[in-house]
């Protein structure tokens, strides 16, 4: 057992604790704030620990990303009235995935009988809506330092300090790829089509922005660390030329409409997601959620969807518990851990496998994957099943 925690899994381990809060959430990102709002809506008293870095990032340098969020994430954010309106959450009606030799897979909302495959949500807008909702919720107190509570939920993102303090080991694979994200503008409307290219120069995704008639895209380009560094420093013209070499002629001329940002990419999962604080390190029980528990390659756009899935499951366990069980009952927390690890193994594992398959440069592998893509595109039941998993249905 790791040295940061102790305690048997089967027992309700702690008696009542004298504290102003039932739950302390460390980290006020999208996962932390959404969790705080849902727990407060169920009359639980929440301390939300917001680091200064987290707060200033919103004001000083807005995130250039937009997230592809699925039906389950939408329902969760709708539940706390934080789903952005049409302009800032663009429904994707069609998705086209193209391999380097022209093989294609298409997904279509109409054919699947859904209103949208997913929605492309502007990140700063969503962060602002959640921040405002938190301010108006009297059962949430925003604090600068961790507070005593029966249960601490660690939502500090991939570099979580609390997770390190607890000596929770990670199973980690650092990809050779980095992601470049930026906003780009096209000459013609995107028609609510999301596009992804698996190319020798990396994986390029264009996610439609600005509502049904928009002409903007959120670009995510994952490529080798060296290439990403060159692309980040290239002049705007050179950057757009490099992008056109992948996206032309499917979409017309693209131009940059803002700053470029870069992220190193990794696949990681914490070995333990729940436990009890050692007496000298804190109070009560703890669980991990969001990127503090797991990280995936952005090619499938599932990282935050998984984090919001954690929120949904934890809220379900805590609010449907027997009346005599405290919120730090390890039986509930282990149930949460098991359910979420299972989901992560499937979603995170598929993304990792796709990343490996498409980053392999060999000609035989390239031919096999194009053959596989063509076959997959023709196999309607399998395609529909995969699409429904990704949509969170
Ligand atoms: C290029 C790129 C594109 C992506 N696209 C998608 C997509 O399309 N769809 C999708 O679902 N996911 C996507 N993701 C994944 C997504 O960004 C993450 O999964 C998501 O941001 C995780 O949210 P979080 O709240 O868990 O962590 P974070 O967003 O990292 O938030 C953690 C918060 O905790 C704060 N914090 C850290 N340490 C402390 C501390 N000690 N005390 C208090 N606060 C602390 C931080 O300041 C921050 O505010 C993408 C990721 C990348 C890199």
CSV table of C-alpha atoms and ligand atoms in Angstrom, one decimal:
chain,number,residue,atom,x,y,z
A,1,UNK,CA,0.0,0.0,0.0
A,2,UNK,CA,1.3,3.5,-0.8
A,3,UNK,CA,2.6,5.4,2.2
A,4,UNK,CA,0.2,8.4,1.8
A,5,UNK,CA,-3.0,6.5,2.8
A,6,UNK,CA,-4.2,3.7,4.9
A,7,UNK,CA,-7.5,2.0,6.0
A,8,UNK,CA,-9.6,-1.0,5.1
A,9,UNK,CA,-11.8,-0.7,2.1
A,10,UNK,CA,-14.9,-2.3,3.6
A,11,UNK,CA,-15.5,-0.3,6.7
A,12,UNK,CA,-17.2,3.1,7.1
A,13,UNK,CA,-13.9,4.3,8.6
A,14,UNK,CA,-14.6,7.6,10.3
A,15,UNK,CA,-17.1,9.0,12.7
A,16,UNK,CA,-18.6,12.5,12.5
A,17,UNK,CA,-16.1,15.3,11.9
A,18,UNK,CA,-16.5,18.8,13.3
A,19,UNK,CA,-16.1,21.0,10.2
A,20,UNK,CA,-18.0,23.7,8.4
A,21,UNK,CA,-17.8,21.7,5.2
A,22,UNK,CA,-19.0,18.3,4.0
A,23,UNK,CA,-16.7,18.2,1.0
A,24,UNK,CA,-13.5,20.0,0.1
A,25,UNK,CA,-12.7,20.2,-3.6
A,26,UNK,CA,-9.1,21.0,-4.5
A,27,UNK,CA,-8.9,22.7,-7.9
A,28,UNK,CA,-11.4,25.0,-9.6
A,29,UNK,CA,-11.1,23.8,-13.2
A,30,UNK,CA,-14.2,22.7,-15.2
A,31,UNK,CA,-14.3,19.4,-13.3
A,32,UNK,CA,-13.9,20.9,-9.8
A,33,UNK,CA,-16.5,23.6,-10.4
A,34,UNK,CA,-19.1,21.3,-12.0
A,35,UNK,CA,-18.7,18.9,-9.1
A,36,UNK,CA,-19.1,21.7,-6.6
A,37,UNK,CA,-22.3,23.0,-8.2
A,38,UNK,CA,-23.9,19.5,-8.3
A,39,UNK,CA,-23.0,18.7,-4.7
A,40,UNK,CA,-24.3,22.1,-3.5
A,41,UNK,CA,-27.5,21.5,-5.4
A,42,UNK,CA,-27.9,18.4,-3.2
A,43,UNK,CA,-27.5,20.5,-0.1
A,44,UNK,CA,-23.9,19.5,0.7
A,45,UNK,CA,-21.6,22.3,2.0
A,46,UNK,CA,-18.6,22.7,-0.3
A,47,UNK,CA,-15.2,24.4,0.1
A,48,UNK,CA,-13.7,25.0,-3.3
A,49,UNK,CA,-9.9,25.6,-3.3
A,50,UNK,CA,-9.0,27.8,-6.2
A,51,UNK,CA,-5.3,28.4,-6.8
A,52,UNK,CA,-4.3,31.9,-7.9
A,53,UNK,CA,-2.8,30.4,-11.0
A,54,UNK,CA,-6.1,28.9,-11.9
A,55,UNK,CA,-8.0,32.1,-11.3
A,56,UNK,CA,-5.6,34.4,-13.2
A,57,UNK,CA,-5.4,32.1,-16.2
A,58,UNK,CA,-9.0,32.9,-17.1
A,59,UNK,CA,-8.5,36.6,-16.9
A,60,UNK,CA,-4.9,37.0,-18.2
A,61,UNK,CA,-4.6,34.5,-21.1
A,62,UNK,CA,-7.8,32.9,-22.3
A,63,UNK,CA,-7.5,29.3,-23.3
A,64,UNK,CA,-7.4,29.0,-27.1
A,65,UNK,CA,-9.0,25.6,-27.1
A,66,UNK,CA,-12.6,24.5,-27.7
A,67,UNK,CA,-13.7,21.1,-26.4
A,68,UNK,CA,-15.7,18.4,-28.2
A,69,UNK,CA,-18.3,17.6,-25.4
A,70,UNK,CA,-20.6,14.6,-25.7
A,71,UNK,CA,-24.3,14.1,-24.8
A,72,UNK,CA,-23.5,13.0,-21.2
A,73,UNK,CA,-21.4,16.1,-20.6
A,74,UNK,CA,-24.0,18.3,-22.0
A,75,UNK,CA,-26.7,16.8,-19.7
A,76,UNK,CA,-24.4,17.3,-16.6
A,77,UNK,CA,-23.7,21.0,-17.5
A,78,UNK,CA,-27.3,21.6,-18.4
A,79,UNK,CA,-28.2,20.3,-14.9
A,80,UNK,CA,-26.4,23.2,-13.3
A,81,UNK,CA,-27.5,25.7,-16.0
A,82,UNK,CA,-24.0,26.2,-17.4
A,83,UNK,CA,-24.4,24.9,-20.9
A,84,UNK,CA,-23.3,27.8,-23.3
A,85,UNK,CA,-25.8,29.0,-25.9
A,86,UNK,CA,-25.8,28.1,-29.6
A,87,UNK,CA,-23.0,30.5,-30.6
A,88,UNK,CA,-20.5,29.1,-28.1
A,89,UNK,CA,-21.6,25.4,-28.3
A,90,UNK,CA,-21.7,24.5,-32.0
A,91,UNK,CA,-23.5,21.2,-32.7
A,92,UNK,CA,-21.5,18.9,-35.0
A,93,UNK,CA,-23.7,17.3,-37.6
A,94,UNK,CA,-21.1,15.4,-39.6
A,95,UNK,CA,-17.6,14.2,-38.9
A,96,UNK,CA,-15.0,13.2,-41.6
A,97,UNK,CA,-11.8,11.3,-40.7
A,98,UNK,CA,-9.3,11.0,-43.5
A,99,UNK,CA,-6.1,8.9,-43.5
A,100,UNK,CA,-2.9,9.9,-45.3
A,101,UNK,CA,-3.7,7.9,-48.4
A,102,UNK,CA,-7.3,9.2,-48.7
A,103,UNK,CA,-9.3,6.5,-46.9
A,104,UNK,CA,-12.2,8.0,-45.1
A,105,UNK,CA,-14.6,7.3,-42.2
A,106,UNK,CA,-17.8,9.4,-41.9
A,107,UNK,CA,-20.2,9.8,-39.0
A,108,UNK,CA,-23.5,11.5,-39.5
A,109,UNK,CA,-25.9,12.8,-36.8
A,110,UNK,CA,-28.9,12.3,-39.0
A,111,UNK,CA,-28.0,8.7,-39.9
A,112,UNK,CA,-27.6,8.0,-36.2
A,113,UNK,CA,-30.9,9.6,-35.3
A,114,UNK,CA,-29.3,12.2,-32.9
A,115,UNK,CA,-29.5,16.0,-33.0
A,116,UNK,CA,-25.7,16.3,-32.9
A,117,UNK,CA,-22.7,14.0,-32.7
A,118,UNK,CA,-21.2,16.3,-30.1
A,119,UNK,CA,-20.8,20.0,-29.5
A,120,UNK,CA,-17.7,22.2,-29.8
A,121,UNK,CA,-17.7,24.3,-26.7
A,122,UNK,CA,-15.6,27.5,-26.3
A,123,UNK,CA,-13.5,26.9,-23.2
A,124,UNK,CA,-13.2,30.4,-21.8
A,125,UNK,CA,-17.0,30.9,-22.1
A,126,UNK,CA,-17.7,27.6,-20.3
A,127,UNK,CA,-15.1,28.5,-17.6
A,128,UNK,CA,-16.7,31.9,-17.1
A,129,UNK,CA,-20.2,30.5,-16.8
A,130,UNK,CA,-19.2,28.0,-14.2
A,131,UNK,CA,-17.2,30.6,-12.2
A,132,UNK,CA,-20.3,32.9,-12.2
A,133,UNK,CA,-22.6,30.1,-11.1
A,134,UNK,CA,-20.3,29.2,-8.3
A,135,UNK,CA,-20.4,32.8,-7.0
A,136,UNK,CA,-24.2,32.7,-6.8
A,137,UNK,CA,-24.3,29.3,-4.9
A,138,UNK,CA,-24.4,30.1,-1.2
A,139,UNK,CA,-23.4,26.5,-0.2
A,140,UNK,CA,-20.0,26.9,-2.0
A,141,UNK,CA,-17.3,28.8,-0.3
A,142,UNK,CA,-14.2,29.6,-2.5
A,143,UNK,CA,-11.1,29.4,-0.4
A,144,UNK,CA,-7.3,29.7,-1.0
A,145,UNK,CA,-6.2,26.8,1.2
A,146,UNK,CA,-7.5,23.2,1.8
A,147,UNK,CA,-10.2,23.0,4.5
A,148,UNK,CA,-11.0,20.2,6.9
A,149,UNK,CA,-13.9,18.1,5.5
A,150,UNK,CA,-15.1,14.5,5.7
A,151,UNK,CA,-14.2,14.0,2.0
A,152,UNK,CA,-11.6,15.8,-0.2
A,153,UNK,CA,-12.0,15.5,-3.9
A,154,UNK,CA,-8.7,16.2,-5.8
A,155,UNK,CA,-9.5,18.0,-9.1
A,156,UNK,CA,-6.1,19.7,-9.5
A,157,UNK,CA,-5.4,18.5,-13.1
A,158,UNK,CA,-2.6,16.5,-14.5
A,159,UNK,CA,0.2,18.1,-12.3
A,160,UNK,CA,-1.8,17.6,-9.1
A,161,UNK,CA,0.4,18.3,-6.0
A,162,UNK,CA,-2.0,16.6,-3.6
A,163,UNK,CA,-1.8,13.4,-5.6
A,164,UNK,CA,2.0,13.6,-5.3
A,165,UNK,CA,1.8,14.3,-1.6
A,166,UNK,CA,-0.3,11.2,-1.2
A,167,UNK,CA,2.4,9.2,-3.1
A,168,UNK,CA,-0.2,7.9,-5.6
A,169,UNK,CA,1.8,6.3,-8.4
A,170,UNK,CA,0.8,6.9,-12.1
A,171,UNK,CA,1.0,4.5,-15.0
A,172,UNK,CA,2.3,7.0,-17.5
A,173,UNK,CA,3.3,6.9,-21.2
A,174,UNK,CA,4.7,10.2,-22.5
A,175,UNK,CA,3.9,10.5,-26.2
A,176,UNK,CA,6.5,11.9,-28.5
A,177,UNK,CA,3.8,14.1,-29.8
A,178,UNK,CA,2.9,17.7,-28.6
A,179,UNK,CA,-0.3,19.4,-29.4
A,180,UNK,CA,-0.6,22.8,-31.0
A,181,UNK,CA,-3.9,24.5,-30.5
A,182,UNK,CA,-5.1,27.7,-32.2
A,183,UNK,CA,-8.2,29.4,-33.7
A,184,UNK,CA,-8.4,29.6,-37.5
A,185,UNK,CA,-10.8,31.3,-39.8
A,186,UNK,CA,-12.0,29.9,-43.1
A,187,UNK,CA,-13.3,31.6,-46.3
A,188,UNK,CA,-16.5,29.6,-46.2
A,189,UNK,CA,-18.9,28.4,-43.5
A,190,UNK,CA,-18.0,25.1,-41.9
A,191,UNK,CA,-21.5,23.7,-42.3
A,192,UNK,CA,-21.2,22.0,-38.8
A,193,UNK,CA,-18.6,19.5,-40.1
A,194,UNK,CA,-15.7,18.4,-37.9
A,195,UNK,CA,-12.7,17.1,-39.7
A,196,UNK,CA,-9.7,15.1,-38.7
A,197,UNK,CA,-6.7,14.1,-40.8
A,198,UNK,CA,-4.2,11.4,-39.9
A,199,UNK,CA,-1.2,12.6,-41.9
A,200,UNK,CA,2.5,12.0,-42.0
A,201,UNK,CA,2.8,15.5,-40.4
A,202,UNK,CA,0.7,14.4,-37.4
A,203,UNK,CA,-3.0,14.4,-36.6
A,204,UNK,CA,-4.9,17.6,-37.5
A,205,UNK,CA,-8.4,18.3,-36.2
A,206,UNK,CA,-10.6,21.2,-37.2
A,207,UNK,CA,-13.6,21.7,-34.9
A,208,UNK,CA,-16.3,24.0,-36.1
A,209,UNK,CA,-16.9,27.2,-34.0
A,210,UNK,CA,-19.3,30.1,-33.9
A,211,UNK,CA,-22.7,28.3,-34.3
A,212,UNK,CA,-24.4,26.9,-37.3
A,213,UNK,CA,-23.3,29.7,-39.7
A,214,UNK,CA,-19.8,30.1,-38.3
A,215,UNK,CA,-16.6,30.2,-40.3
A,216,UNK,CA,-14.1,29.6,-37.4
A,217,UNK,CA,-12.5,26.4,-36.3
A,218,UNK,CA,-10.6,25.3,-33.2
A,219,UNK,CA,-7.4,23.7,-34.5
A,220,UNK,CA,-5.7,20.9,-32.6
A,221,UNK,CA,-2.5,19.6,-34.4
A,222,UNK,CA,-0.5,16.9,-32.7
A,223,UNK,CA,2.9,16.2,-34.1
A,224,UNK,CA,6.4,15.4,-33.0
A,225,UNK,CA,7.8,17.7,-30.3
A,226,UNK,CA,10.4,19.2,-32.7
A,227,UNK,CA,7.8,19.9,-35.4
A,228,UNK,CA,5.4,21.4,-32.9
A,229,UNK,CA,8.2,23.7,-31.7
A,230,UNK,CA,8.9,24.8,-35.3
A,231,UNK,CA,5.2,25.3,-35.9
A,232,UNK,CA,4.7,27.4,-32.7
A,233,UNK,CA,7.5,29.7,-33.8
A,234,UNK,CA,6.8,29.8,-37.5
A,235,UNK,CA,5.5,33.1,-39.1
A,236,UNK,CA,1.7,33.2,-39.6
A,237,UNK,CA,2.1,32.7,-43.4
A,238,UNK,CA,4.4,29.7,-42.9
A,239,UNK,CA,2.1,28.1,-40.4
A,240,UNK,CA,-0.9,28.5,-42.6
A,241,UNK,CA,1.0,27.1,-45.6
A,242,UNK,CA,2.0,24.0,-43.5
A,243,UNK,CA,-1.6,23.6,-42.4
A,244,UNK,CA,-2.9,23.9,-46.0
A,245,UNK,CA,-0.6,21.1,-47.0
A,246,UNK,CA,-2.8,18.8,-44.8
A,247,UNK,CA,-6.2,20.4,-45.1
A,248,UNK,CA,-6.3,21.6,-48.8
A,249,UNK,CA,-8.4,21.4,-50.9
A,250,UNK,CA,-11.1,20.0,-48.5
A,251,UNK,CA,-11.4,23.4,-46.7
A,252,UNK,CA,-10.4,26.6,-48.4
A,253,UNK,CA,-7.8,29.0,-47.3
A,254,UNK,CA,-7.4,29.2,-43.5
A,255,UNK,CA,-5.9,32.1,-41.6
A,256,UNK,CA,-4.8,32.3,-38.0
A,257,UNK,CA,-7.2,34.3,-35.8
A,258,UNK,CA,-5.2,34.3,-32.5
A,259,UNK,CA,-2.3,33.0,-30.5
A,260,UNK,CA,-0.9,29.4,-30.7
A,261,UNK,CA,-0.5,27.3,-27.6
A,262,UNK,CA,1.4,24.0,-27.1
A,263,UNK,CA,0.9,21.0,-24.8
A,264,UNK,CA,3.1,17.9,-24.3
A,265,UNK,CA,0.8,14.9,-24.5
A,266,UNK,CA,0.6,11.8,-22.3
A,267,UNK,CA,-1.5,8.9,-21.4
A,268,UNK,CA,-1.7,8.4,-17.7
A,269,UNK,CA,-3.8,6.8,-15.0
A,270,UNK,CA,-3.4,6.9,-11.2
A,271,UNK,CA,-3.1,3.4,-9.6
A,272,UNK,CA,-5.3,4.4,-6.7
A,273,UNK,CA,-8.2,6.8,-6.9
A,274,UNK,CA,-9.5,6.8,-3.3
A,275,UNK,CA,-8.1,6.4,0.2
A,276,UNK,CA,-7.9,7.9,3.7
A,277,UNK,CA,-5.6,10.7,4.6
A,278,UNK,CA,-2.9,9.8,7.1
A,279,UNK,CA,-3.4,11.7,10.3
A,280,UNK,CA,-0.4,14.0,9.8
A,281,UNK,CA,-1.4,14.8,6.2
A,282,UNK,CA,-5.1,15.8,6.3
A,283,UNK,CA,-8.5,14.7,7.5
A,284,UNK,CA,-11.1,12.2,6.3
A,285,UNK,CA,-11.1,10.4,3.0
A,286,UNK,CA,-10.0,11.5,-0.5
A,287,UNK,CA,-10.8,10.7,-4.1
A,288,UNK,CA,-9.2,11.8,-7.4
A,289,UNK,CA,-11.3,13.1,-10.4
A,290,UNK,CA,-10.6,14.5,-13.8
A,291,UNK,CA,-7.1,14.9,-15.1
A,292,UNK,CA,-5.7,14.4,-11.6
A,293,UNK,CA,-6.8,10.7,-12.0
A,294,UNK,CA,-6.3,10.2,-15.8
A,295,UNK,CA,-5.0,11.9,-18.9
A,296,UNK,CA,-5.6,10.8,-22.6
A,297,UNK,CA,-4.4,11.9,-26.0
A,298,UNK,CA,-6.7,14.6,-27.4
A,299,UNK,CA,-7.2,12.8,-30.7
A,300,UNK,CA,-10.6,11.4,-29.6
A,301,UNK,CA,-11.6,14.5,-27.6
A,302,UNK,CA,-12.4,12.5,-24.5
A,303,UNK,CA,-10.3,14.0,-21.7
A,304,UNK,CA,-12.9,16.3,-20.2
A,305,UNK,CA,-15.8,14.0,-21.1
A,306,UNK,CA,-14.1,11.4,-18.9
A,307,UNK,CA,-13.6,14.0,-16.1
A,308,UNK,CA,-17.3,15.0,-16.3
A,309,UNK,CA,-18.1,11.3,-16.3
A,310,UNK,CA,-16.2,11.1,-12.9
A,311,UNK,CA,-18.3,14.0,-11.6
A,312,UNK,CA,-21.6,12.2,-12.7
A,313,UNK,CA,-20.6,9.0,-11.0
A,314,UNK,CA,-19.3,10.6,-7.8
A,315,UNK,CA,-22.5,12.7,-7.5
A,316,UNK,CA,-24.6,9.6,-8.0
A,317,UNK,CA,-22.7,7.6,-5.3
A,318,UNK,CA,-22.8,10.5,-2.8
A,319,UNK,CA,-26.4,11.5,-3.3
A,320,UNK,CA,-28.0,8.0,-3.6
A,321,UNK,CA,-26.2,6.7,-0.5
A,322,UNK,CA,-28.1,5.0,2.4
A,323,UNK,CA,-29.0,7.8,4.8
A,324,UNK,CA,-26.8,6.3,7.5
A,325,UNK,CA,-23.6,6.2,5.4
A,326,UNK,CA,-21.3,9.3,5.7
A,327,UNK,CA,-19.9,10.9,2.5
A,328,UNK,CA,-16.5,9.4,3.4
A,329,UNK,CA,-17.8,5.8,3.4
A,330,UNK,CA,-15.0,3.9,1.7
A,331,UNK,CA,-17.5,1.4,0.2
A,332,UNK,CA,-19.1,4.3,-1.8
A,333,UNK,CA,-15.7,5.7,-2.8
A,334,UNK,CA,-14.4,2.3,-3.9
A,335,UNK,CA,-17.5,1.8,-6.0
A,336,UNK,CA,-16.8,5.1,-7.7
A,337,UNK,CA,-13.2,4.1,-8.3
A,338,UNK,CA,-14.2,0.8,-9.8
A,339,UNK,CA,-16.8,2.2,-12.1
A,340,UNK,CA,-14.6,5.0,-13.4
A,341,UNK,CA,-11.5,2.8,-13.9
A,342,UNK,CA,-13.6,0.5,-16.0
A,343,UNK,CA,-14.8,3.3,-18.2
A,344,UNK,CA,-11.3,4.7,-18.5
A,345,UNK,CA,-9.8,1.4,-19.5
A,346,UNK,CA,-12.2,1.3,-22.5
A,347,UNK,CA,-12.2,4.9,-23.6
A,348,UNK,CA,-8.6,5.8,-22.7
A,349,UNK,CA,-7.4,2.4,-24.0
A,350,UNK,CA,-9.0,2.9,-27.5
A,351,UNK,CA,-7.6,6.4,-27.8
A,352,UNK,CA,-4.1,5.1,-26.9
A,353,UNK,CA,-4.4,2.2,-29.4
A,354,UNK,CA,-5.5,4.6,-32.2
A,355,UNK,CA,-2.6,6.9,-31.4
A,356,UNK,CA,-0.2,4.0,-31.7
A,357,UNK,CA,-1.7,2.8,-34.9
A,358,UNK,CA,-1.7,6.2,-36.6
A,359,UNK,CA,1.7,7.3,-35.5
A,360,UNK,CA,3.4,4.2,-37.0
A,361,UNK,CA,5.3,5.3,-40.1
A,362,UNK,CA,5.8,1.9,-41.8
A,363,UNK,CA,4.1,1.4,-45.2
A,364,UNK,CA,2.5,-2.0,-44.3
A,365,UNK,CA,0.9,-0.5,-41.2
A,366,UNK,CA,-0.3,2.4,-43.3
A,367,UNK,CA,-1.8,0.1,-45.9
A,368,UNK,CA,-3.5,-2.0,-43.2
A,369,UNK,CA,-5.0,0.9,-41.3
A,370,UNK,CA,-6.4,2.4,-44.5
A,371,UNK,CA,-7.9,-1.0,-45.4
A,372,UNK,CA,-9.3,-1.1,-41.8
A,373,UNK,CA,-10.8,2.4,-42.1
A,374,UNK,CA,-12.6,1.5,-45.4
A,375,UNK,CA,-13.9,-1.7,-43.9
A,376,UNK,CA,-15.0,0.1,-40.8
A,377,UNK,CA,-16.8,2.8,-42.8
A,378,UNK,CA,-18.9,0.1,-44.5
A,379,UNK,CA,-19.8,-1.8,-41.3
A,380,UNK,CA,-22.8,0.2,-40.2
A,381,UNK,CA,-23.6,-1.6,-36.9
A,382,UNK,CA,-20.0,-1.4,-35.6
A,383,UNK,CA,-19.7,2.2,-36.7
A,384,UNK,CA,-23.0,3.1,-34.9
A,385,UNK,CA,-21.9,1.3,-31.7
A,386,UNK,CA,-18.5,3.1,-31.7
A,387,UNK,CA,-20.2,6.5,-32.4
A,388,UNK,CA,-22.6,5.9,-29.5
A,389,UNK,CA,-19.8,5.1,-27.1
A,390,UNK,CA,-18.0,8.3,-28.1
A,391,UNK,CA,-21.2,10.3,-27.8
A,392,UNK,CA,-21.5,9.1,-24.2
A,393,UNK,CA,-24.9,7.4,-24.9
B,1,LIG,C1,-4.9,20.3,-26.9
B,1,LIG,C2,-6.0,19.7,-26.1
B,1,LIG,C3,-7.2,19.5,-26.6
B,1,LIG,C4,-8.2,18.9,-25.8
B,1,LIG,N1,-9.5,18.7,-26.3
B,1,LIG,C5,-10.4,18.1,-25.6
B,1,LIG,C6,-11.7,17.9,-26.2
B,1,LIG,O1,-12.0,18.2,-27.3
B,1,LIG,N2,-12.7,17.2,-25.4
B,1,LIG,C7,-12.4,16.8,-24.1
B,1,LIG,O2,-13.3,16.2,-23.5
B,1,LIG,N3,-11.2,17.0,-23.6
B,1,LIG,C8,-10.2,17.6,-24.3
B,1,LIG,N4,-9.0,17.9,-23.7
B,1,LIG,C9,-8.7,17.4,-22.3
B,1,LIG,C10,-9.1,18.5,-21.3
B,1,LIG,O3,-8.3,19.7,-21.5
B,1,LIG,C11,-8.9,18.0,-19.9
B,1,LIG,O4,-9.3,16.7,-19.7
B,1,LIG,C12,-9.6,18.9,-18.9
B,1,LIG,O5,-9.1,20.3,-18.9
B,1,LIG,C13,-9.4,18.4,-17.4
B,1,LIG,O6,-10.1,19.3,-16.5
B,1,LIG,P1,-9.7,19.3,-15.0
B,1,LIG,O7,-10.7,20.2,-14.4
B,1,LIG,O8,-9.7,17.9,-14.5
B,1,LIG,O9,-8.2,19.8,-14.9
B,1,LIG,P2,-7.6,21.2,-15.3
B,1,LIG,O10,-8.3,21.8,-16.4
B,1,LIG,O11,-6.2,21.1,-15.4
B,1,LIG,O12,-8.0,22.1,-14.0
B,1,LIG,C14,-7.3,21.9,-12.7
B,1,LIG,C15,-7.5,23.2,-11.9
B,1,LIG,O13,-6.9,23.0,-10.6
B,1,LIG,C16,-6.0,24.1,-10.3
B,1,LIG,N5,-5.0,23.6,-9.4
B,1,LIG,C17,-3.9,22.9,-9.7
B,1,LIG,N6,-3.2,22.6,-8.5
B,1,LIG,C18,-3.9,23.1,-7.5
B,1,LIG,C19,-3.7,23.2,-6.1
B,1,LIG,N7,-2.6,22.6,-5.5
B,1,LIG,N8,-4.6,23.8,-5.4
B,1,LIG,C20,-5.7,24.4,-5.9
B,1,LIG,N9,-5.9,24.4,-7.3
B,1,LIG,C21,-5.0,23.8,-8.0
B,1,LIG,C22,-5.5,24.5,-11.7
B,1,LIG,O14,-5.0,25.9,-11.6
B,1,LIG,C23,-6.7,24.4,-12.5
B,1,LIG,O15,-7.6,25.5,-12.4
B,1,LIG,C24,-7.9,18.5,-24.5
B,1,LIG,C25,-6.6,18.6,-24.0
B,1,LIG,C26,-5.7,19.2,-24.8
B,1,LIG,C27,-4.3,19.4,-24.2
